[in-house]
CSV table of C-alpha atoms in Angstrom, one decimal:
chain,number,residue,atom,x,y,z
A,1,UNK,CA,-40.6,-141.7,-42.7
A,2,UNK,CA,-38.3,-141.7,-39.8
A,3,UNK,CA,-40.2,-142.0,-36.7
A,4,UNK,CA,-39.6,-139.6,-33.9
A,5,UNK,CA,-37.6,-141.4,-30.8
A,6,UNK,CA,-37.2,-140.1,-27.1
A,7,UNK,CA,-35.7,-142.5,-24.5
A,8,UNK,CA,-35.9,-142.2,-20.7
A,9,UNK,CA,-33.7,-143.5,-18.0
A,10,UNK,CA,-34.8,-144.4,-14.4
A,11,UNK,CA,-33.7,-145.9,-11.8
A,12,UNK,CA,-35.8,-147.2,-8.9
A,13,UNK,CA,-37.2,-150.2,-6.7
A,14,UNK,CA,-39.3,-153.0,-8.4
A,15,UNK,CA,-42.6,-151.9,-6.7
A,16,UNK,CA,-42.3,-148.7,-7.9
A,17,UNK,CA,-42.7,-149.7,-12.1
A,18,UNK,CA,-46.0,-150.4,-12.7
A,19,UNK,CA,-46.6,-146.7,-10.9
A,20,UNK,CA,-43.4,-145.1,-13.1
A,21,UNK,CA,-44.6,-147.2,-16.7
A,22,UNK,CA,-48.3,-146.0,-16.2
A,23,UNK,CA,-47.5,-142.5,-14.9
A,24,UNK,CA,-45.6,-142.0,-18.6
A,25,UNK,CA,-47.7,-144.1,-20.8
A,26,UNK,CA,-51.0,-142.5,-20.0
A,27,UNK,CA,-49.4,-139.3,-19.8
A,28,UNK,CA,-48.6,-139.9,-23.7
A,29,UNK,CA,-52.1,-141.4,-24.4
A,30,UNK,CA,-53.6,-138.5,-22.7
A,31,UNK,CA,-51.7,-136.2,-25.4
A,32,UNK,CA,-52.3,-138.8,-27.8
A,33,UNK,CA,-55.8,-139.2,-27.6
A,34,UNK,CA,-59.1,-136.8,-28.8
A,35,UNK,CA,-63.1,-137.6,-28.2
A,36,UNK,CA,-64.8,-139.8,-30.8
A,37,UNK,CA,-65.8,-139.1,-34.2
A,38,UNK,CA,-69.0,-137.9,-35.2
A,39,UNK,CA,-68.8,-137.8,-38.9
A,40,UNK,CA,-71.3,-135.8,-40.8
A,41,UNK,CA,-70.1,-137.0,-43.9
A,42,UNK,CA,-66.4,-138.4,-45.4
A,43,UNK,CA,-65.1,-135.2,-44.5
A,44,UNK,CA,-66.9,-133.9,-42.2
A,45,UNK,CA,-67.1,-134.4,-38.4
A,46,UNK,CA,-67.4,-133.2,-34.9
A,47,UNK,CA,-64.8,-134.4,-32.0
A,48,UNK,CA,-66.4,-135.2,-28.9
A,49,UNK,CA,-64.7,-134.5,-25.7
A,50,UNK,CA,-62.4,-136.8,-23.1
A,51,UNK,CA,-63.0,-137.2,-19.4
A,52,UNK,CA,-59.5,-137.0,-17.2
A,53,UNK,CA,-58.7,-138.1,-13.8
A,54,UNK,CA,-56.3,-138.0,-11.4
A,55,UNK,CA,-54.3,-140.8,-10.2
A,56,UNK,CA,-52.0,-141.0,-6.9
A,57,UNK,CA,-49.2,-143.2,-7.2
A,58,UNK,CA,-48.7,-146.7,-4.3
A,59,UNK,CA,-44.9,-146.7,-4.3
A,60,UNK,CA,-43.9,-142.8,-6.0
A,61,UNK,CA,-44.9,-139.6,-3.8
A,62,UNK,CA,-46.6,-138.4,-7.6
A,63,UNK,CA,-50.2,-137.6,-8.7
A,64,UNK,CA,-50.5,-138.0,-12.6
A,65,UNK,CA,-53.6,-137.4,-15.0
A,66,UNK,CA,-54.9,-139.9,-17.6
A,67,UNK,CA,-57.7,-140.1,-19.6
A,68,UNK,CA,-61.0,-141.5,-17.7
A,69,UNK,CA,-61.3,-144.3,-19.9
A,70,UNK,CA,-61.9,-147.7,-18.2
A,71,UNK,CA,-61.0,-150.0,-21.2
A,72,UNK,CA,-58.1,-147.9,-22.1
A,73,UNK,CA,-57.2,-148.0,-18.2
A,74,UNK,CA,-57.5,-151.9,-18.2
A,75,UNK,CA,-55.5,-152.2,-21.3
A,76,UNK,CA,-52.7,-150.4,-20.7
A,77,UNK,CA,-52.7,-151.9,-17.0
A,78,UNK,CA,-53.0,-155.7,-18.3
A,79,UNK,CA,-50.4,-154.6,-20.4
A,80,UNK,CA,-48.4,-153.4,-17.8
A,81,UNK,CA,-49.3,-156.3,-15.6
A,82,UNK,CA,-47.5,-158.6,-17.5
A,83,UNK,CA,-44.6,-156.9,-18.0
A,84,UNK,CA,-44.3,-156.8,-14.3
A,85,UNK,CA,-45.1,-160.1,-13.6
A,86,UNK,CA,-42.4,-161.2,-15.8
A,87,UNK,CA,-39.8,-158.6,-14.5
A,88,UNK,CA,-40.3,-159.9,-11.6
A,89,UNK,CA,-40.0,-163.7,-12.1
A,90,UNK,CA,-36.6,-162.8,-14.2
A,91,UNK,CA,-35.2,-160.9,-11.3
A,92,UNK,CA,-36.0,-163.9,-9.3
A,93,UNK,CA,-34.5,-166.1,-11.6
A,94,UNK,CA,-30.6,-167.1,-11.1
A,95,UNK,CA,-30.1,-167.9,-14.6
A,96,UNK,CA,-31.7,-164.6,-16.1
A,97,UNK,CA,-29.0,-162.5,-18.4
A,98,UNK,CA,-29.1,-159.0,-15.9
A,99,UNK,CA,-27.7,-156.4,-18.5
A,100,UNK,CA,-25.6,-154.4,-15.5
A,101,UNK,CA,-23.0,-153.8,-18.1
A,102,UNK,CA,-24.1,-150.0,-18.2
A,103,UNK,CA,-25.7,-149.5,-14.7
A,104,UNK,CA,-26.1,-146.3,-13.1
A,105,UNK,CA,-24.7,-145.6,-10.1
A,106,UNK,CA,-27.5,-145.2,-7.1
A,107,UNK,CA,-26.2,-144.3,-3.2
A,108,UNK,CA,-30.1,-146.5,-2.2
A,109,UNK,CA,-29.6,-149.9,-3.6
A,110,UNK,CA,-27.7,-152.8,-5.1
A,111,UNK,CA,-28.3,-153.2,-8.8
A,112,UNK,CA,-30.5,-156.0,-10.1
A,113,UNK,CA,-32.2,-155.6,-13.4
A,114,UNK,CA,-31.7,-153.4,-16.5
A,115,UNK,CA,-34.5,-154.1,-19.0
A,116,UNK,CA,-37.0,-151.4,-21.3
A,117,UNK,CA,-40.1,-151.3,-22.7
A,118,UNK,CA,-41.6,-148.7,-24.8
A,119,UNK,CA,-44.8,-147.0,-26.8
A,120,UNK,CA,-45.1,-147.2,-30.0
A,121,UNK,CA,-47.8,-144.5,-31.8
A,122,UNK,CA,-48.1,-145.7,-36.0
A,123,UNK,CA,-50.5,-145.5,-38.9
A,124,UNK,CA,-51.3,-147.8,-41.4
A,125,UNK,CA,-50.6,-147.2,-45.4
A,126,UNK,CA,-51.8,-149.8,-47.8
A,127,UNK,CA,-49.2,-151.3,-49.9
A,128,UNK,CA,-49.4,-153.3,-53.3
A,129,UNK,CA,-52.9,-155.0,-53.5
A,130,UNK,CA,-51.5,-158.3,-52.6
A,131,UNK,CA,-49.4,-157.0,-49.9
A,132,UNK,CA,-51.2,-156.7,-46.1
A,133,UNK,CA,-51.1,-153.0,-44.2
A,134,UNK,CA,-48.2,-151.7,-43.9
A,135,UNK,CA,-48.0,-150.3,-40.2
A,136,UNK,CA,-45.5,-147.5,-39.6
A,137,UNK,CA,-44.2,-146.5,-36.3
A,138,UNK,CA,-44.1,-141.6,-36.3
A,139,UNK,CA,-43.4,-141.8,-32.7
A,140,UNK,CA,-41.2,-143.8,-30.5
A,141,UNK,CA,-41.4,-143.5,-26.6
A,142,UNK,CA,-39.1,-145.7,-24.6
A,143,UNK,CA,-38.5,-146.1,-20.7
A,144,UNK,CA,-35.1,-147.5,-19.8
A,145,UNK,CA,-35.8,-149.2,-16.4
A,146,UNK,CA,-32.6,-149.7,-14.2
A,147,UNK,CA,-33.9,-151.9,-11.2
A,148,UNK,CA,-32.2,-151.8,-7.5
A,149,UNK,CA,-33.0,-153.9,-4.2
A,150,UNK,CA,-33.8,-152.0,-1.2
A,151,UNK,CA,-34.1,-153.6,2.0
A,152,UNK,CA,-33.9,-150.6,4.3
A,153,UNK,CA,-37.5,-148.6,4.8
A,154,UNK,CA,-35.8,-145.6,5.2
A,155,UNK,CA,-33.8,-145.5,1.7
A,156,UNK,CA,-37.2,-146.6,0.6
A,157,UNK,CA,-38.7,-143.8,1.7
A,158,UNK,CA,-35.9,-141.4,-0.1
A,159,UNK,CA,-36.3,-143.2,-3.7
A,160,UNK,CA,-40.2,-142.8,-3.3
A,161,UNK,CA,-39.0,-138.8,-3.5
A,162,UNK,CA,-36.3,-138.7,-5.6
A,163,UNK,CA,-38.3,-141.3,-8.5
A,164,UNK,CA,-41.1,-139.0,-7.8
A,165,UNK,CA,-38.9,-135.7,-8.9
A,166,UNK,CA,-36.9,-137.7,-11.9
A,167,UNK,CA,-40.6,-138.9,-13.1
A,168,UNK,CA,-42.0,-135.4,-12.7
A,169,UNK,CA,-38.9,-134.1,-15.1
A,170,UNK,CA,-39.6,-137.4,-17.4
A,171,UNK,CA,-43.2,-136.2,-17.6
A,172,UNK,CA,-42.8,-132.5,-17.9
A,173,UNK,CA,-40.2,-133.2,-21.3
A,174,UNK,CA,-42.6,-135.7,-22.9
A,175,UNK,CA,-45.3,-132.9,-22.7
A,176,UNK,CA,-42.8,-130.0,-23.2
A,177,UNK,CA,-41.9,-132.6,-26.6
A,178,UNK,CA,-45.4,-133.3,-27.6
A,179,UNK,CA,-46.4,-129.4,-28.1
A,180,UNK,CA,-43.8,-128.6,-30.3
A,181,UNK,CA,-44.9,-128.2,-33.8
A,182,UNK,CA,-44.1,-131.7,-35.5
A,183,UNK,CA,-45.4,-134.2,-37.6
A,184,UNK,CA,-48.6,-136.1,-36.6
A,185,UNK,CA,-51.2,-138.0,-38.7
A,186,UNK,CA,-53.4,-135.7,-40.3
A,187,UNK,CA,-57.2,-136.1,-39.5
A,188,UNK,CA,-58.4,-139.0,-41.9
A,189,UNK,CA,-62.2,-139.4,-43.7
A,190,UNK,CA,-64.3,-141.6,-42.3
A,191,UNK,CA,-63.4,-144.5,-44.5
A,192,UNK,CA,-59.4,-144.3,-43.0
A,193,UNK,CA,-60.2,-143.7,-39.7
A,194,UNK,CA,-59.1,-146.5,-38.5
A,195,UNK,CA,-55.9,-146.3,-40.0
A,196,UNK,CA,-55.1,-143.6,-38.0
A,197,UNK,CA,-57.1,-143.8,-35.3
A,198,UNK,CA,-57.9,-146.8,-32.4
A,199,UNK,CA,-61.7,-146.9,-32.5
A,200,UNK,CA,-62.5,-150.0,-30.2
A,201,UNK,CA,-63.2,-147.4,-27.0
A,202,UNK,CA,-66.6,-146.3,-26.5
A,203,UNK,CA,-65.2,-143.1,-24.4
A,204,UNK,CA,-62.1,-142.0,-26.4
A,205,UNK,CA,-60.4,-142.0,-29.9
A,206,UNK,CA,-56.5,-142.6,-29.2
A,207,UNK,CA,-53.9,-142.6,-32.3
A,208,UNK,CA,-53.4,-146.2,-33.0
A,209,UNK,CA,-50.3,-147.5,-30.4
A,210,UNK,CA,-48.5,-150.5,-29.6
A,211,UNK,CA,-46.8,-151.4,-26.3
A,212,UNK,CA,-43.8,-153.2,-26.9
A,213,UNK,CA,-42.3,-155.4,-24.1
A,214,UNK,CA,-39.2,-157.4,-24.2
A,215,UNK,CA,-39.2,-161.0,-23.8
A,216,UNK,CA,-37.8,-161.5,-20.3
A,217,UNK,CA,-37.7,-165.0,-20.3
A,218,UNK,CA,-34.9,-164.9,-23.2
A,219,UNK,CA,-32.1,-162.8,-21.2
A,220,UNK,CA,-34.1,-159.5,-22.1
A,221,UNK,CA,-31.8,-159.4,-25.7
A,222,UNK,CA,-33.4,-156.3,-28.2
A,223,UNK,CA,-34.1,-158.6,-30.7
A,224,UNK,CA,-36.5,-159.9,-29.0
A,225,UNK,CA,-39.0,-157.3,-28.5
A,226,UNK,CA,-42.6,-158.5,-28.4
A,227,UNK,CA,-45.5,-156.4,-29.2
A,228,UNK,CA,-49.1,-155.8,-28.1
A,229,UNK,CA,-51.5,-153.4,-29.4
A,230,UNK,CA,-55.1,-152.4,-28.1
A,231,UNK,CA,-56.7,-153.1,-31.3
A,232,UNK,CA,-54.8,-156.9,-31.7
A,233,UNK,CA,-56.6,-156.9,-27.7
A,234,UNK,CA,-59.8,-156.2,-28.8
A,235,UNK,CA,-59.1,-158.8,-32.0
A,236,UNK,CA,-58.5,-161.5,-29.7
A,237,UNK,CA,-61.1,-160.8,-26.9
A,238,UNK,CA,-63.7,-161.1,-29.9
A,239,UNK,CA,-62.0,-164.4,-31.3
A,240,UNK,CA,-62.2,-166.4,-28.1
A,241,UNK,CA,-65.9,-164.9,-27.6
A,242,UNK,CA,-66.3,-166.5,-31.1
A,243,UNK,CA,-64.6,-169.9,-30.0
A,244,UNK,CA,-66.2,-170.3,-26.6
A,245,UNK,CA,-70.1,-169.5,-28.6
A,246,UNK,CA,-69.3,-172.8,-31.1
């Protein structure tokens, strides 16, 4: 199965990407996402409902909506976290591989940084008995992130508007994308759930998603694409609960 794959190009000051990654990515995981599971039997259940909430943007004159979940909040912004942290120290860096090759032009800034990162919704489908899950990526969101230096507040001010009105088209496609009729995971029984579904939230039931990062610290090259998932998160919080208890 080829997985569906959208790309998005911005460019914009480095204070304004944790506001620009989290405005898309829980945008999609808002979409993405239905109440918990209340199963009657294999085949039968009842879908709870999702809280939303609005969110106003530090550095991008944009309010967004995401699902009122605090885990999946604090996931998704450890997740993005990091991937700012390291941006940042690679922009820093005088040795860091910048990938200008295919800048954009911008009339505001002086290019510094090109990098990516991207969503990832899969499923998992068993394989030969011996073999481990296989886990398949059906839809492929990525955000190409051009990077600029601004020193002046008042070309600050103008890229806080014009982000805001690229992200605002970048978020009205993704939903205009999303309700198309297309392929999703069907609903599974109760035994598969979870190979459809992330159930490790208390509050919400989102299709089962990775957030790949790239590996800054190695010159930002594609083949070097890291990945973290909320249910390898939850896997690890329990495992150094487990350690720290011996």
């Amino acid at each position: 199965m080829n997985a569906r794959n959208r790309q998005f190009q911005l460019i914009l000051e480095i204070r304004q990407v944790r506001d620009a990654v989290s405005a898309v990515f829980h945008t999609l995981l808002l979409h993405r996402s239905m109440g918990k599971f209340n199963f009657k039997s294999e085949n039968n259940y009842q879908a709870g409902s999702i809280g939303v909430e609005e969110v106003d943007c530090d550095f991008i004159d944009l309010t967004y909506v995401r699902v009122n979940s605090s885990k999946l909040v604090s996931f998704v912004q450890t997740e993005v976290d990091t991937f700012c942290y390291e941006l940042e120290k690679a922009v820093e860096s005088p040795s860091t591989s910048r990938n200008l090759t295919s800048f954009p032009p911008c009339p505001y800034g002086v290019p510094l940084y090109s990098t990516k990162i991207r969503l990832e919704f899969f499923q998992r489908r068993k394989r030969q008995w011996f073999m481990p899950e296989e886990e398949v990526p059906w839809e492929i969101w990525q955000l190409q992130l051009d990077i600029v230096s601004i020193t002046e507040n008042e070309y600050f001010t103008r890229m806080k508007e014009t982000v805001a009105d690229n992200l605002s088209d970048i978020i009205l496609s993704t939903c205009g994308s999303i309700n198309k009729p297309q392929y999703v995971p069907k609903v599974p029984t109760r035994s598969d759930l979870t190979k459809v579904f992330d159930d490790s939230f208390s509050d919400c039931q989102p299709y089962l998603f990775h957030i790949r990062k790239p590996s800054l610290s190695l010159g930002d090259r594609s083949d070097s694409i890291g990945l973290f998932s909320s249910a390898n998160f939850h896997s690890f919080k329990r495992l150094l609960k487990d350690t720290l208890s011996v």
